[in-house]
Short mmCIF file of N, CA and C in Angstrom, two decimals:
data_model
loop_
_atom_site.label_atom_id
_atom_site.label_comp_id
_atom_site.label_asym_id
_atom_site.label_seq_id
_atom_site.Cartn_x
_atom_site.Cartn_y
_atom_site.Cartn_z
N GLN A 884 221.09 189.14 163.81
CA GLN A 884 219.86 189.74 165.18
C GLN A 884 221.68 188.45 166.50
N VAL A 885 221.41 189.58 167.18
CA VAL A 885 222.42 189.13 168.34
C VAL A 885 221.91 187.73 169.46
N GLN A 886 222.98 187.35 170.11
CA GLN A 886 222.32 186.20 170.98
C GLN A 886 222.82 186.81 171.32
N LEU A 887 223.17 185.88 172.93
CA LEU A 887 224.07 186.29 174.02
C LEU A 887 224.47 184.28 174.65
N VAL A 888 225.48 183.77 174.36
CA VAL A 888 226.11 183.18 174.69
C VAL A 888 227.36 182.74 176.53
N GLU A 889 225.56 182.49 177.45
CA GLU A 889 226.36 182.71 178.56
C GLU A 889 227.04 181.39 179.11
N SER A 890 227.90 181.09 180.42
CA SER A 890 228.16 180.22 181.03
C SER A 890 229.31 180.54 182.15
N GLY A 891 228.98 178.97 182.76
CA GLY A 891 229.46 179.24 184.75
C GLY A 891 229.52 180.02 185.66
N GLY A 892 227.62 178.69 184.93
CA GLY A 892 226.29 179.03 186.63
C GLY A 892 227.01 178.00 187.20
N GLY A 893 226.99 177.34 188.00
CA GLY A 893 226.87 175.81 188.89
C GLY A 893 226.28 175.98 190.47
N LEU A 894 226.92 175.92 191.42
CA LEU A 894 226.30 175.45 192.74
C LEU A 894 227.57 175.34 193.44
N VAL A 895 228.14 175.95 194.52
CA VAL A 895 229.02 176.47 195.15
C VAL A 895 228.35 176.05 196.75
N GLN A 896 229.16 176.41 197.23
CA GLN A 896 230.30 176.59 199.38
C GLN A 896 230.34 177.96 198.88
N ALA A 897 228.75 178.54 199.90
CA ALA A 897 228.92 179.72 201.04
C ALA A 897 230.28 180.25 201.21
N GLY A 898 231.20 181.20 199.92
CA GLY A 898 232.05 181.85 200.56
C GLY A 898 232.82 181.81 199.31
N GLY A 899 232.39 180.29 198.85
CA GLY A 899 233.55 180.75 197.30
C GLY A 899 232.93 181.12 196.32
N SER A 900 233.54 181.11 195.55
CA SER A 900 233.90 181.88 194.02
C SER A 900 233.08 180.62 192.84
N LEU A 901 232.45 182.59 191.83
CA LEU A 901 232.65 181.57 190.13
C LEU A 901 232.45 182.97 189.39
N ARG A 902 232.75 183.24 188.39
CA ARG A 902 232.81 183.51 187.66
C ARG A 902 231.68 182.85 185.98
N LEU A 903 230.96 184.42 185.85
CA LEU A 903 230.44 184.33 185.09
C LEU A 903 230.67 184.96 183.61
N SER A 904 230.25 184.31 182.30
CA SER A 904 230.55 185.03 180.98
C SER A 904 230.04 184.69 179.87
N CYS A 905 230.08 185.89 179.44
CA CYS A 905 228.89 186.06 179.38
C CYS A 905 229.19 187.01 177.62
N ALA A 906 228.60 186.55 175.79
CA ALA A 906 228.93 187.12 174.27
C ALA A 906 228.42 187.46 173.51
N PRO A 907 228.38 188.03 173.21
CA PRO A 907 227.44 188.51 172.27
C PRO A 907 228.13 187.48 170.50
N SER A 908 227.43 187.05 170.03
CA SER A 908 227.68 186.67 168.20
C SER A 908 226.78 187.17 167.64
N GLY A 909 227.17 187.40 166.31
CA GLY A 909 226.28 188.35 165.51
C GLY A 909 226.88 189.49 164.93
N ARG A 910 227.52 189.94 166.33
CA ARG A 910 228.40 191.46 166.49
C ARG A 910 228.69 190.90 167.39
N SER A 911 229.44 192.27 167.24
CA SER A 911 231.53 192.29 168.48
C SER A 911 230.47 193.28 168.73
N GLY A 912 231.23 192.01 170.89
CA GLY A 912 230.44 192.63 171.70
C GLY A 912 231.37 194.06 172.83
N SER A 913 232.60 195.13 171.48
CA SER A 913 232.13 196.21 171.53
C SER A 913 231.07 197.88 171.66
N GLY A 914 229.86 196.53 170.90
CA GLY A 914 229.28 197.60 170.76
C GLY A 914 228.00 197.82 171.32
N PHE A 915 228.16 196.69 172.52
CA PHE A 915 227.43 196.81 173.88
C PHE A 915 227.51 197.13 174.92
N SER A 916 227.16 198.24 176.12
CA SER A 916 226.89 197.60 176.94
C SER A 916 226.58 197.01 177.58
N MET A 917 226.50 195.47 178.60
CA MET A 917 226.16 195.15 179.07
C MET A 917 226.55 195.00 180.28
N GLY A 918 224.96 194.33 181.01
CA GLY A 918 225.06 194.17 182.93
C GLY A 918 224.28 192.49 182.79
N TRP A 919 224.57 192.62 183.57
CA TRP A 919 224.04 191.15 185.02
C TRP A 919 223.58 191.46 185.27
N PHE A 920 221.15 191.24 185.01
CA PHE A 920 220.95 190.32 186.64
C PHE A 920 220.85 189.02 186.54
N ARG A 921 219.50 189.07 188.07
CA ARG A 921 219.65 187.63 188.27
C ARG A 921 218.05 187.92 189.01
N GLN A 922 217.65 186.81 189.02
CA GLN A 922 216.05 186.35 188.89
C GLN A 922 215.89 185.40 189.58
N VAL A 923 214.59 185.17 190.77
CA VAL A 923 214.06 184.07 191.65
C VAL A 923 212.84 183.95 191.08
N PRO A 924 212.33 182.18 190.70
CA PRO A 924 211.25 182.10 191.26
C PRO A 924 210.30 183.06 191.90
N GLY A 925 209.44 184.17 191.63
CA GLY A 925 208.38 184.42 192.60
C GLY A 925 209.41 185.47 192.31
N LYS A 926 210.05 186.61 192.54
CA LYS A 926 210.05 187.64 192.71
C LYS A 926 210.62 188.71 191.31
N GLU A 927 211.20 189.64 190.82
CA GLU A 927 211.29 190.73 189.84
C GLU A 927 212.62 190.17 189.25
N ARG A 928 213.32 190.09 188.36
CA ARG A 928 214.77 190.92 188.76
C ARG A 928 215.12 191.03 189.00
N GLU A 929 216.53 191.39 189.08
CA GLU A 929 217.51 192.32 190.23
C GLU A 929 218.86 192.46 188.57
N PHE A 930 218.60 193.83 188.66
CA PHE A 930 220.01 194.63 188.22
C PHE A 930 221.00 194.14 189.70
N VAL A 931 222.12 193.27 188.85
CA VAL A 931 223.59 193.16 189.50
C VAL A 931 224.83 193.82 188.86
N ALA A 932 225.44 194.70 187.80
CA ALA A 932 226.16 194.79 187.78
C ALA A 932 225.86 195.41 186.35
N SER A 933 226.81 196.32 186.40
CA SER A 933 227.16 196.84 184.03
C SER A 933 228.26 197.86 184.05
N ILE A 934 229.23 196.90 182.78
CA ILE A 934 230.12 197.67 182.05
C ILE A 934 229.48 198.52 181.11
N SER A 935 229.64 200.00 180.23
CA SER A 935 229.76 201.01 180.03
C SER A 935 230.24 200.91 177.67
N ARG A 936 229.79 200.88 177.79
CA ARG A 936 230.01 200.43 176.16
C ARG A 936 231.53 202.03 175.64
N ARG A 937 230.66 202.87 176.46
CA ARG A 937 231.94 204.81 176.41
C ARG A 937 232.51 204.67 177.01
N ASP A 938 232.66 204.25 178.00
CA ASP A 938 234.41 204.42 178.86
C ASP A 938 234.35 203.46 180.28
N GLY A 939 233.82 202.44 179.89
CA GLY A 939 233.92 200.92 180.34
C GLY A 939 233.74 201.72 182.27
N SER A 940 233.52 202.27 182.41
CA SER A 940 232.81 202.60 183.39
C SER A 940 231.68 201.68 184.22
N THR A 941 231.49 201.47 185.04
CA THR A 941 230.85 200.02 185.95
C THR A 941 230.35 200.93 187.46
N TYR A 942 228.94 199.47 187.25
CA TYR A 942 228.34 200.77 188.76
C TYR A 942 227.29 198.83 189.41
N LEU A 943 227.47 198.14 190.14
CA LEU A 943 227.46 197.22 191.00
C LEU A 943 225.40 197.86 191.69
N ALA A 944 225.27 197.23 192.18
CA ALA A 944 223.68 196.61 193.32
C ALA A 944 225.07 196.87 193.52
N HIS A 945 224.46 197.55 194.54
CA HIS A 945 224.77 197.58 196.70
C HIS A 945 224.98 196.02 197.27
N SER A 946 223.76 195.82 197.34
CA SER A 946 224.28 194.08 197.60
C SER A 946 225.24 193.14 196.93
N VAL A 947 225.60 193.06 195.61
CA VAL A 947 226.77 192.59 195.79
C VAL A 947 228.03 193.54 195.63
N LYS A 948 227.78 193.92 195.84
CA LYS A 948 229.36 195.52 196.59
C LYS A 948 230.42 194.68 197.16
N GLY A 949 231.70 195.46 196.50
CA GLY A 949 232.72 194.33 197.64
C GLY A 949 232.60 193.11 197.12
N ARG A 950 232.55 192.17 196.87
CA ARG A 950 231.59 190.67 196.66
C ARG A 950 232.08 190.96 194.68
N PHE A 951 231.42 191.15 194.05
CA PHE A 951 231.00 191.14 193.37
C PHE A 951 232.52 192.16 192.12
N THR A 952 232.49 191.62 190.73
CA THR A 952 233.08 192.10 190.38
C THR A 952 232.60 191.95 188.50
N ILE A 953 232.59 192.37 187.28
CA ILE A 953 232.49 192.97 186.23
C ILE A 953 233.94 193.49 185.26
N SER A 954 233.66 193.02 184.23
CA SER A 954 234.59 192.86 183.47
C SER A 954 234.34 192.16 182.42
N ARG A 955 235.94 193.45 181.33
CA ARG A 955 235.65 192.63 179.36
C ARG A 955 237.10 192.79 179.58
N ASP A 956 237.10 191.69 178.47
CA ASP A 956 238.28 191.54 178.30
C ASP A 956 238.16 192.32 176.57
N ASN A 957 240.05 192.20 176.45
CA ASN A 957 240.47 193.88 175.86
C ASN A 957 240.44 193.86 174.60
N ALA A 958 240.18 192.05 173.76
CA ALA A 958 238.85 192.60 172.97
C ALA A 958 237.21 193.27 172.20
N ASP A 959 237.03 193.74 173.49
CA ASP A 959 235.59 193.61 174.23
C ASP A 959 234.47 192.92 173.44
N HIS A 960 234.87 191.84 173.70
CA HIS A 960 233.90 190.55 173.14
C HIS A 960 233.48 190.27 174.46
N TRP A 961 233.48 189.25 175.04
CA TRP A 961 234.02 189.02 176.46
C TRP A 961 233.17 189.13 177.11
N VAL A 962 232.54 189.60 178.68
CA VAL A 962 232.08 190.18 179.64
C VAL A 962 232.16 189.10 180.82
N TYR A 963 233.07 190.07 181.33
CA TYR A 963 232.66 188.13 183.08
C TYR A 963 232.42 189.16 184.20
N LEU A 964 231.51 187.92 185.61
CA LEU A 964 231.14 187.86 186.40
C LEU A 964 231.34 187.47 187.19
N GLN A 965 232.49 188.60 187.98
CA GLN A 965 233.37 187.58 188.95
C GLN A 965 233.08 187.62 190.44
N MET A 966 231.88 186.47 191.12
CA MET A 966 231.28 186.19 192.46
C MET A 966 232.18 185.74 193.64
N ASN A 967 232.85 187.27 194.04
CA ASN A 967 233.22 185.89 194.62
C ASN A 967 232.89 185.99 196.31
N SER A 968 232.77 185.50 198.02
CA SER A 968 232.01 185.53 199.31
C SER A 968 230.49 185.08 198.91
N LEU A 969 231.20 184.20 197.63
CA LEU A 969 229.10 184.29 198.40
C LEU A 969 227.71 183.45 198.84
N LYS A 970 227.34 183.63 198.73
CA LYS A 970 226.06 183.71 200.41
C LYS A 970 224.61 183.49 198.87
N PRO A 971 224.63 182.20 200.06
CA PRO A 971 223.20 180.92 199.83
C PRO A 971 221.80 182.46 198.32
N GLU A 972 222.10 184.09 199.74
CA GLU A 972 221.06 184.88 198.73
C GLU A 972 221.58 185.20 197.37
N ASP A 973 222.31 184.83 197.62
CA ASP A 973 222.50 185.20 195.45
C ASP A 973 222.32 183.81 194.86
N THR A 974 221.86 182.56 195.32
CA THR A 974 221.27 181.79 194.52
C THR A 974 219.27 182.38 193.23
N ALA A 975 220.70 182.63 192.31
CA ALA A 975 218.84 182.82 191.51
C ALA A 975 219.61 182.36 189.83
N VAL A 976 218.56 182.32 189.42
CA VAL A 976 219.46 181.94 187.40
C VAL A 976 219.74 183.83 187.33
N TYR A 977 220.79 183.50 186.69
CA TYR A 977 221.55 185.11 186.59
C TYR A 977 221.47 184.80 185.01
N TYR A 978 221.00 186.56 183.88
CA TYR A 978 220.83 186.48 183.21
C TYR A 978 222.25 187.50 182.73
N CYS A 979 222.56 187.95 181.25
CA CYS A 979 223.35 188.08 180.87
C CYS A 979 222.67 188.87 179.18
N ALA A 980 222.76 190.43 179.82
CA ALA A 980 221.37 191.47 178.30
C ALA A 980 223.18 192.87 178.14
N ALA A 981 222.65 193.08 176.77
CA ALA A 981 222.70 193.94 175.85
C ALA A 981 222.46 194.93 175.76
N ASP A 982 222.27 195.64 175.54
CA ASP A 982 222.43 197.70 175.52
C ASP A 982 223.15 197.92 174.75
N ASN A 983 222.15 198.52 173.81
CA ASN A 983 223.00 200.07 172.64
C ASN A 983 223.42 200.42 172.93
N ARG A 984 222.94 201.88 173.91
CA ARG A 984 223.55 202.97 174.26
C ARG A 984 224.39 202.75 174.88
N PRO A 985 224.86 203.75 174.36
CA PRO A 985 227.13 203.96 175.36
C PRO A 985 227.07 204.21 176.35
N PHE A 986 225.95 204.71 178.04
CA PHE A 986 226.09 204.11 178.59
C PHE A 986 224.86 202.79 179.21
N ALA A 987 225.55 202.43 180.01
CA ALA A 987 224.91 201.23 180.49
C ALA A 987 223.63 201.27 181.74
N GLY A 988 222.30 201.35 181.20
CA GLY A 988 221.17 201.22 182.31
C GLY A 988 221.31 199.86 183.75
N THR A 989 220.11 200.62 184.21
CA THR A 989 220.15 199.82 185.92
C THR A 989 218.58 199.37 185.06
N GLU A 990 217.97 199.42 184.20
CA GLU A 990 216.94 198.25 184.72
C GLU A 990 216.80 197.49 183.81
N GLY A 991 215.54 196.40 183.59
CA GLY A 991 215.74 196.01 182.72
C GLY A 991 215.18 196.13 181.13
N ILE A 992 214.36 197.25 181.51
CA ILE A 992 213.47 197.81 179.94
C ILE A 992 215.36 198.81 179.84
N ASP A 993 216.17 199.10 179.83
CA ASP A 993 217.14 199.54 179.31
C ASP A 993 218.13 198.85 178.55
N TYR A 994 217.99 197.35 178.60
CA TYR A 994 218.57 196.40 177.58
C TYR A 994 217.44 195.62 176.01
N ASP A 995 218.65 195.45 175.48
CA ASP A 995 217.86 195.51 173.81
C ASP A 995 217.78 193.46 173.60
N TYR A 996 219.06 193.07 174.36
CA TYR A 996 219.29 191.32 173.90
C TYR A 996 219.25 191.21 175.11
N TRP A 997 219.00 189.92 175.16
CA TRP A 997 219.30 188.83 176.49
C TRP A 997 219.53 187.12 177.23
N GLY A 998 220.30 186.49 177.32
CA GLY A 998 220.43 185.37 176.94
C GLY A 998 219.82 184.69 178.10
N GLU A 999 220.09 183.30 178.05
CA GLU A 999 219.20 182.90 178.31
C GLU A 999 218.80 182.00 180.09
N GLY A 1000 220.40 182.93 180.36
CA GLY A 1000 220.64 182.54 182.15
C GLY A 1000 220.61 181.33 182.60
N THR A 1001 221.96 181.37 183.17
CA THR A 1001 222.06 180.45 184.00
C THR A 1001 222.53 180.51 185.52
N GLN A 1002 221.75 179.18 186.17
CA GLN A 1002 221.63 178.76 187.00
C GLN A 1002 223.17 179.13 188.07
N VAL A 1003 223.46 180.22 189.48
CA VAL A 1003 223.71 179.95 190.62
C VAL A 1003 222.79 179.00 192.04
N THR A 1004 223.23 178.82 192.46
CA THR A 1004 223.57 177.89 193.72
C THR A 1004 224.41 177.49 194.91
N VAL A 1005 223.79 178.57 195.84
CA VAL A 1005 225.19 179.25 196.50
C VAL A 1005 225.00 178.54 197.99
N SER A 1006 224.49 176.94 198.23
CA SER A 1006 224.79 176.73 199.28
C SER A 1006 225.52 176.91 201.45
N SER A 1007 224.17 176.71 201.80
CA SER A 1007 224.64 177.54 203.27
C SER A 1007 225.86 175.59 203.69
#
């Protein structure tokens, strides 16, 4: 059984930065394409970013492009979401997800494993 362990959420002022981290336990991270999603109560889950296992290619949602970066460490174990220039509208629960396929998807249904989520709150 694969579990995803997330960390790094918290409270930050608008314009600040946070880095979220995620690692799968029970299986090497290099075996997955990885993604980050976020959800606000009462709204649908939203794709944020992904990184593909096959070639390390990344994809970012338009709403975060230029502010967020997704990366993974050299051992392909940890995956990071660096969030800069945060805005109040970035406030959400952020979820890490793992996809068994070589190229990451952008839909929640594409992913096989999910973390429990970490709260990110951006104050104005």
